[in-house]
Coordinates of C-alpha atoms and ligand atoms in Angstrom, one line a residue:
M1 CA 9.6 11.1 -17.8
R2 CA 7.4 8.5 -15.7
H3 CA 5.3 8.8 -12.8
L4 CA 3.6 6.3 -10.7
M5 CA -0.1 6.7 -10.3
S6 CA -1.1 3.0 -10.1
P7 CA 0.6 -0.2 -9.7
L8 CA -0.6 -0.9 -13.3
D9 CA 1.8 1.8 -14.5
L10 CA 4.5 -1.0 -14.4
S11 CA 4.0 -4.0 -16.4
V12 CA 4.9 -7.4 -14.9
D13 CA 8.3 -7.5 -16.1
E14 CA 9.0 -3.9 -14.9
L15 CA 7.6 -4.9 -11.6
D16 CA 9.6 -8.1 -11.3
E17 CA 12.8 -6.0 -12.2
L18 CA 11.8 -3.5 -9.4
L19 CA 11.3 -5.9 -6.9
N20 CA 14.8 -7.8 -8.0
L21 CA 16.3 -4.5 -7.5
A22 CA 14.8 -4.0 -4.0
N23 CA 15.9 -7.5 -3.0
D24 CA 19.2 -6.6 -4.1
I25 CA 19.2 -3.2 -2.1
E26 CA 18.3 -5.4 0.9
K27 CA 21.3 -7.5 0.5
H28 CA 24.1 -5.0 -0.6
P29 CA 22.8 -1.5 0.7
E30 CA 26.3 -0.3 0.6
K31 CA 26.5 -0.3 -3.1
Y32 CA 23.5 2.2 -3.3
A33 CA 24.7 4.4 -0.6
H34 CA 25.8 7.3 -3.2
A35 CA 23.5 6.6 -6.0
C36 CA 21.5 9.7 -5.4
D37 CA 24.1 12.0 -4.3
G38 CA 22.9 15.7 -5.0
K39 CA 19.2 14.6 -5.7
K40 CA 16.2 15.8 -3.7
L41 CA 12.8 14.1 -3.0
A42 CA 10.2 16.5 -2.1
T43 CA 7.5 14.8 0.3
C44 CA 4.0 16.8 -0.3
F45 CA 1.8 15.3 2.4
Y46 CA -1.7 16.8 2.4
E47 CA -2.9 14.0 5.0
P48 CA -1.3 12.4 7.8
S49 CA 1.4 9.7 7.4
T50 CA 3.9 8.0 9.5
R51 CA 5.2 5.1 7.2
T52 CA 4.8 6.3 3.6
R53 CA 6.3 9.8 4.2
L54 CA 9.3 8.7 6.4
S55 CA 10.0 5.5 4.6
F56 CA 10.3 7.7 1.3
E57 CA 12.6 10.0 3.1
A58 CA 14.7 7.2 4.5
A59 CA 14.9 5.8 1.1
M60 CA 16.5 9.1 -0.4
L61 CA 18.6 9.6 2.7
N62 CA 20.0 5.9 2.1
L63 CA 20.7 6.6 -1.4
G64 CA 22.7 9.6 -0.6
G65 CA 20.2 12.2 -1.5
S66 CA 18.5 14.6 0.6
V67 CA 14.7 15.5 1.3
L68 CA 12.3 18.5 1.8
G69 CA 8.5 19.0 2.0
F70 CA 5.6 19.5 4.2
A71 CA 3.7 17.1 6.3
S72 CA 0.2 18.7 6.3
A73 CA -2.0 20.7 4.1
D74 CA -2.1 23.3 6.9
S75 CA 1.6 23.8 6.9
S76 CA 1.8 24.6 3.1
S77 CA 0.1 27.1 1.1
A78 CA -2.9 24.8 0.2
A79 CA -4.2 26.4 3.5
K80 CA -4.0 29.8 1.5
G81 CA -6.0 28.1 -1.4
E82 CA -3.2 27.2 -3.7
S83 CA -4.0 24.4 -6.3
V84 CA -1.7 21.1 -6.5
S85 CA -1.2 22.1 -10.2
D86 CA 0.5 25.2 -9.0
T87 CA 2.1 23.7 -6.2
I88 CA 3.8 21.1 -8.2
R89 CA 5.0 23.7 -10.4
I90 CA 7.0 25.4 -7.7
I91 CA 8.2 21.9 -6.2
S92 CA 9.6 21.0 -9.8
C93 CA 11.9 24.3 -9.3
Y94 CA 13.1 22.8 -6.0
A95 CA 13.3 19.0 -6.1
D96 CA 14.0 16.1 -8.7
I97 CA 11.3 13.7 -7.8
C98 CA 7.9 14.3 -5.7
A99 CA 6.0 11.9 -3.6
M100 CA 2.6 13.2 -3.0
R101 CA -0.4 12.1 -0.5
H102 CA -3.8 13.9 -1.0
P103 CA -7.2 13.3 0.5
K104 CA -8.8 13.8 -2.9
E105 CA -8.7 10.9 -5.4
G106 CA -6.9 11.8 -8.6
A107 CA -5.0 15.0 -7.1
P108 CA -1.6 13.2 -7.7
L109 CA -2.5 12.6 -11.2
V110 CA -3.7 16.2 -11.6
A111 CA -0.3 17.2 -10.4
S112 CA 1.7 14.9 -12.7
Q113 CA 0.2 16.6 -15.7
K114 CA 1.8 19.8 -14.6
S115 CA 4.9 18.5 -13.2
Q116 CA 8.5 19.0 -14.8
I117 CA 9.8 16.0 -12.3
P118 CA 8.3 12.4 -11.7
V119 CA 5.5 12.4 -9.3
I120 CA 4.5 9.2 -7.2
N121 CA 1.0 8.9 -5.8
A122 CA 1.7 8.2 -2.1
G123 CA -1.9 7.5 -1.4
D124 CA -5.1 9.5 -3.0
G125 CA -8.3 9.6 -1.0
G126 CA -10.1 6.0 -1.1
H127 CA -8.6 5.1 -4.4
Q128 CA -5.2 4.0 -4.8
H129 CA -1.9 3.5 -2.7
P130 CA 0.5 2.1 -5.1
T131 CA 3.9 2.1 -3.3
Q132 CA 2.0 0.3 -0.4
T133 CA 1.3 -2.3 -3.3
L134 CA 4.9 -2.5 -4.1
T135 CA 5.6 -3.1 -0.6
D136 CA 3.0 -5.7 -0.2
L137 CA 4.3 -7.5 -3.3
L138 CA 7.8 -7.4 -2.3
T139 CA 6.9 -8.8 1.2
I140 CA 4.9 -11.7 -0.1
R141 CA 7.3 -12.3 -3.0
S142 CA 10.4 -12.3 -0.6
L143 CA 8.6 -14.6 2.3
K144 CA 6.6 -16.7 0.0
G145 CA 8.9 -17.1 -2.9
R146 CA 6.0 -16.3 -5.5
L147 CA 3.3 -14.2 -6.3
D148 CA 1.0 -16.8 -8.2
N149 CA -1.0 -19.5 -7.2
M150 CA -2.3 -18.4 -3.8
T151 CA -5.3 -17.7 -1.9
I152 CA -5.6 -14.1 -0.5
G153 CA -8.0 -13.2 2.2
L154 CA -8.6 -9.5 2.6
C155 CA -10.1 -8.6 5.7
G156 CA -11.8 -5.5 7.1
D157 CA -12.8 -2.1 5.3
L158 CA -12.7 -3.2 1.7
K159 CA -14.9 -0.2 0.7
F160 CA -12.6 2.7 1.8
G161 CA -9.2 0.9 2.0
R162 CA -7.3 2.1 -1.0
T163 CA -4.4 -0.2 -0.2
V164 CA -6.8 -3.4 -0.8
H165 CA -8.0 -1.7 -4.2
S166 CA -4.4 -1.2 -5.5
L167 CA -3.3 -4.7 -4.2
I168 CA -6.3 -6.7 -6.2
N169 CA -5.3 -4.7 -9.4
A170 CA -1.6 -5.7 -9.1
L171 CA -2.3 -9.4 -8.1
I172 CA -4.9 -10.1 -10.6
R173 CA -1.9 -10.2 -13.3
Y174 CA -0.6 -13.2 -11.8
P175 CA -1.9 -16.7 -12.6
G176 CA -3.8 -19.1 -10.1
I177 CA -4.8 -15.9 -7.6
R178 CA -7.9 -16.5 -6.0
F179 CA -9.4 -13.9 -3.3
V180 CA -11.7 -14.4 -0.1
L181 CA -13.1 -10.8 0.7
I182 CA -14.0 -10.5 4.3
S183 CA -15.9 -7.7 5.6
P184 CA -19.3 -6.6 7.0
E185 CA -22.0 -5.7 4.6
E186 CA -21.4 -2.3 5.0
L187 CA -17.8 -2.1 4.0
K188 CA -17.9 -4.7 1.1
I189 CA -15.5 -4.0 -1.8
P190 CA -17.0 -1.1 -4.2
S191 CA -18.8 -2.6 -7.3
Y192 CA -16.2 -1.0 -9.4
I193 CA -13.8 -3.7 -8.2
R194 CA -16.3 -6.6 -8.1
E195 CA -17.8 -6.0 -11.5
D196 CA -15.3 -4.1 -13.7
V197 CA -12.3 -6.0 -12.4
L198 CA -12.8 -9.3 -10.6
K199 CA -15.8 -10.6 -12.6
A200 CA -14.7 -8.9 -15.9
K201 CA -11.3 -10.7 -15.6
Q202 CA -13.0 -13.9 -14.1
I203 CA -10.8 -13.9 -11.2
P204 CA -12.2 -16.5 -8.8
F205 CA -13.4 -14.8 -5.4
T206 CA -15.8 -15.4 -2.6
E207 CA -17.5 -12.9 0.0
V208 CA -17.7 -13.8 3.5
E209 CA -18.4 -12.1 6.7
R210 CA -16.8 -14.3 9.3
L211 CA -13.1 -14.5 9.5
E212 CA -13.0 -17.6 11.2
D213 CA -14.6 -19.4 8.3
A214 CA -12.0 -18.2 5.7
I215 CA -8.8 -18.3 7.8
P216 CA -8.0 -21.9 7.3
E217 CA -7.8 -21.8 3.6
L218 CA -5.5 -18.9 3.2
D219 CA -2.0 -18.4 2.0
V220 CA -2.2 -14.5 3.0
L221 CA -4.2 -12.8 5.1
Y222 CA -4.4 -9.1 4.5
M223 CA -5.8 -7.0 7.4
N224 CA -6.7 -3.5 7.2
R225 CA -8.3 -1.0 9.7
V226 CA -11.8 0.6 9.3
Q227 CA -10.7 3.9 7.8
K228 CA -12.3 6.5 10.3
E229 CA -11.1 9.5 8.2
R230 CA -13.5 8.3 5.3
F231 CA -16.7 7.8 7.4
F232 CA -19.6 10.5 7.0
N233 CA -20.8 10.0 10.5
E234 CA -19.2 8.9 13.8
E235 CA -22.0 6.5 14.8
D236 CA -21.3 4.1 11.8
Y237 CA -17.6 4.1 12.6
V238 CA -18.1 3.1 16.1
R239 CA -20.5 0.7 15.2
L240 CA -17.9 -1.0 12.8
K241 CA -14.4 -0.4 13.9
D242 CA -14.1 -3.5 16.1
F243 CA -15.9 -5.9 13.8
Y244 CA -12.7 -7.9 13.2
I245 CA -9.8 -8.6 15.8
L246 CA -7.6 -11.2 15.0
T247 CA -6.4 -13.0 18.2
R248 CA -4.1 -15.7 18.9
E249 CA -7.1 -18.1 18.9
K250 CA -8.5 -17.3 15.5
L251 CA -4.7 -17.5 14.2
S252 CA -4.8 -21.0 15.6
L253 CA -7.2 -21.9 12.8
A254 CA -4.8 -20.8 9.9
R255 CA -2.0 -22.7 8.3
E256 CA 1.5 -23.0 9.6
D257 CA 2.9 -20.9 6.7
M258 CA 0.1 -18.5 6.1
L259 CA 1.4 -14.9 6.3
V260 CA -0.6 -12.0 8.2
L261 CA 0.3 -8.6 6.5
H262 CA -1.4 -5.1 7.4
P263 CA -0.4 -2.0 5.8
L264 CA -0.6 -0.3 9.0
P265 CA -1.2 1.8 11.1
R266 CA -3.3 -0.8 13.3
V267 CA -6.1 0.3 15.7
N268 CA -7.7 -2.9 17.3
E269 CA -7.9 -5.4 14.3
I270 CA -4.9 -7.3 15.4
S271 CA -4.5 -8.1 18.9
V272 CA -1.0 -7.1 19.9
E273 CA -0.7 -10.8 21.3
V274 CA -0.3 -11.7 17.7
D275 CA 2.8 -9.8 17.1
D276 CA 5.2 -12.6 18.4
D277 CA 3.7 -15.2 16.1
P278 CA 6.2 -16.1 13.2
R279 CA 3.1 -15.7 10.8
A280 CA 2.8 -12.0 11.7
V281 CA 5.0 -10.1 9.2
Y282 CA 3.7 -6.5 9.1
F283 CA 6.6 -4.8 11.0
K284 CA 8.9 -6.7 8.4
Q285 CA 6.5 -5.6 5.8
A286 CA 7.4 -1.7 6.9
Q287 CA 11.2 -2.5 6.2
Y288 CA 10.4 -3.8 2.9
G289 CA 8.9 -0.5 2.2
V290 CA 12.0 1.3 2.4
Y291 CA 13.7 -1.2 0.0
V292 CA 11.2 -1.1 -2.8
R293 CA 10.8 2.8 -2.5
M294 CA 14.7 3.3 -2.9
A295 CA 14.5 0.8 -5.7
L296 CA 11.4 3.3 -7.2
I297 CA 13.3 6.2 -6.8
L298 CA 16.2 4.7 -8.7
T299 CA 14.0 3.6 -11.5
L300 CA 11.9 6.7 -11.8
L301 CA 15.1 8.8 -11.9
G302 CA 16.7 6.7 -14.4
I303 CA 19.8 5.6 -12.2
S304 CA 21.4 2.5 -12.7
V305 CA 24.0 1.2 -10.2
E306 CA 26.5 -1.6 -11.3
Ligands
CP1 N1 0.8 2.0 5.2 C1 0.7 3.4 5.2 O1 0.4 4.3 4.4 O2 0.9 4.2 6.7 P1 0.7 5.7 6.7 O3 -0.4 6.2 6.6 O4 1.5 5.8 8.1 O5 1.7 6.3 5.7

């Protein structure tokens, strides 16, 4: 039995296979319509979500399976003090696979250690969000044709943005990747990523504050929102929340073939006037999230479709 806690749980070859499967699902959805007949997915979300929870549910329904679960800690027995270890033992009696989001770093890992079914980390605190990373990789590979030899700009809240942390960990396994880390001083990438990942593995990167300075050299611009729910005081959040706003004017400095990604939800960091630009692919990215989660469910349940 396999779980997915981090994108690094999959080797580069396994990742390629998963992305190939997702592309096949995109092209031939009818082939997979009954692949999970009789199977159940539990979505255990202790934190709010639109895309991750609903795309997991759409993925399982597209595969012919069914779904059950809860969308907030308040609507589960966590509100009465039940631990994730006990909860997953119960969920193991009801479902074949579980996607879990939790505000505490490591909670899905704890659950996986007591689980009788595969557990997928659907986001744990400010730590990791591996299925968003799979979505991001599928989007970049499908639209750019490669995952290597690129300059990737990561812009916004690099301190608390778990999607950024997961994406860096995944992309450094490909040759010729260079990062431009664009953030205000207070939201710089944590030192455990800068020192233990980027510097330790000799990955080229620069840190800048102005988006306008970085944008002309980028192949991919990955925007993220300032993560309000991780701030300790409202004042800091209010001061930083509109630090970056990608406007049509700023986008005019970018290459014609640069892609703009965003894990969403968006707050103010991308102006809606940018949405119609062909380089803005964040809504397409959300659609890729369904294909890749379908591929992941099949892979973790060991189901292959001829
Ligand atoms: N990208 C993402 O995780 O969105 P949700 O919080 O809506 O699931």
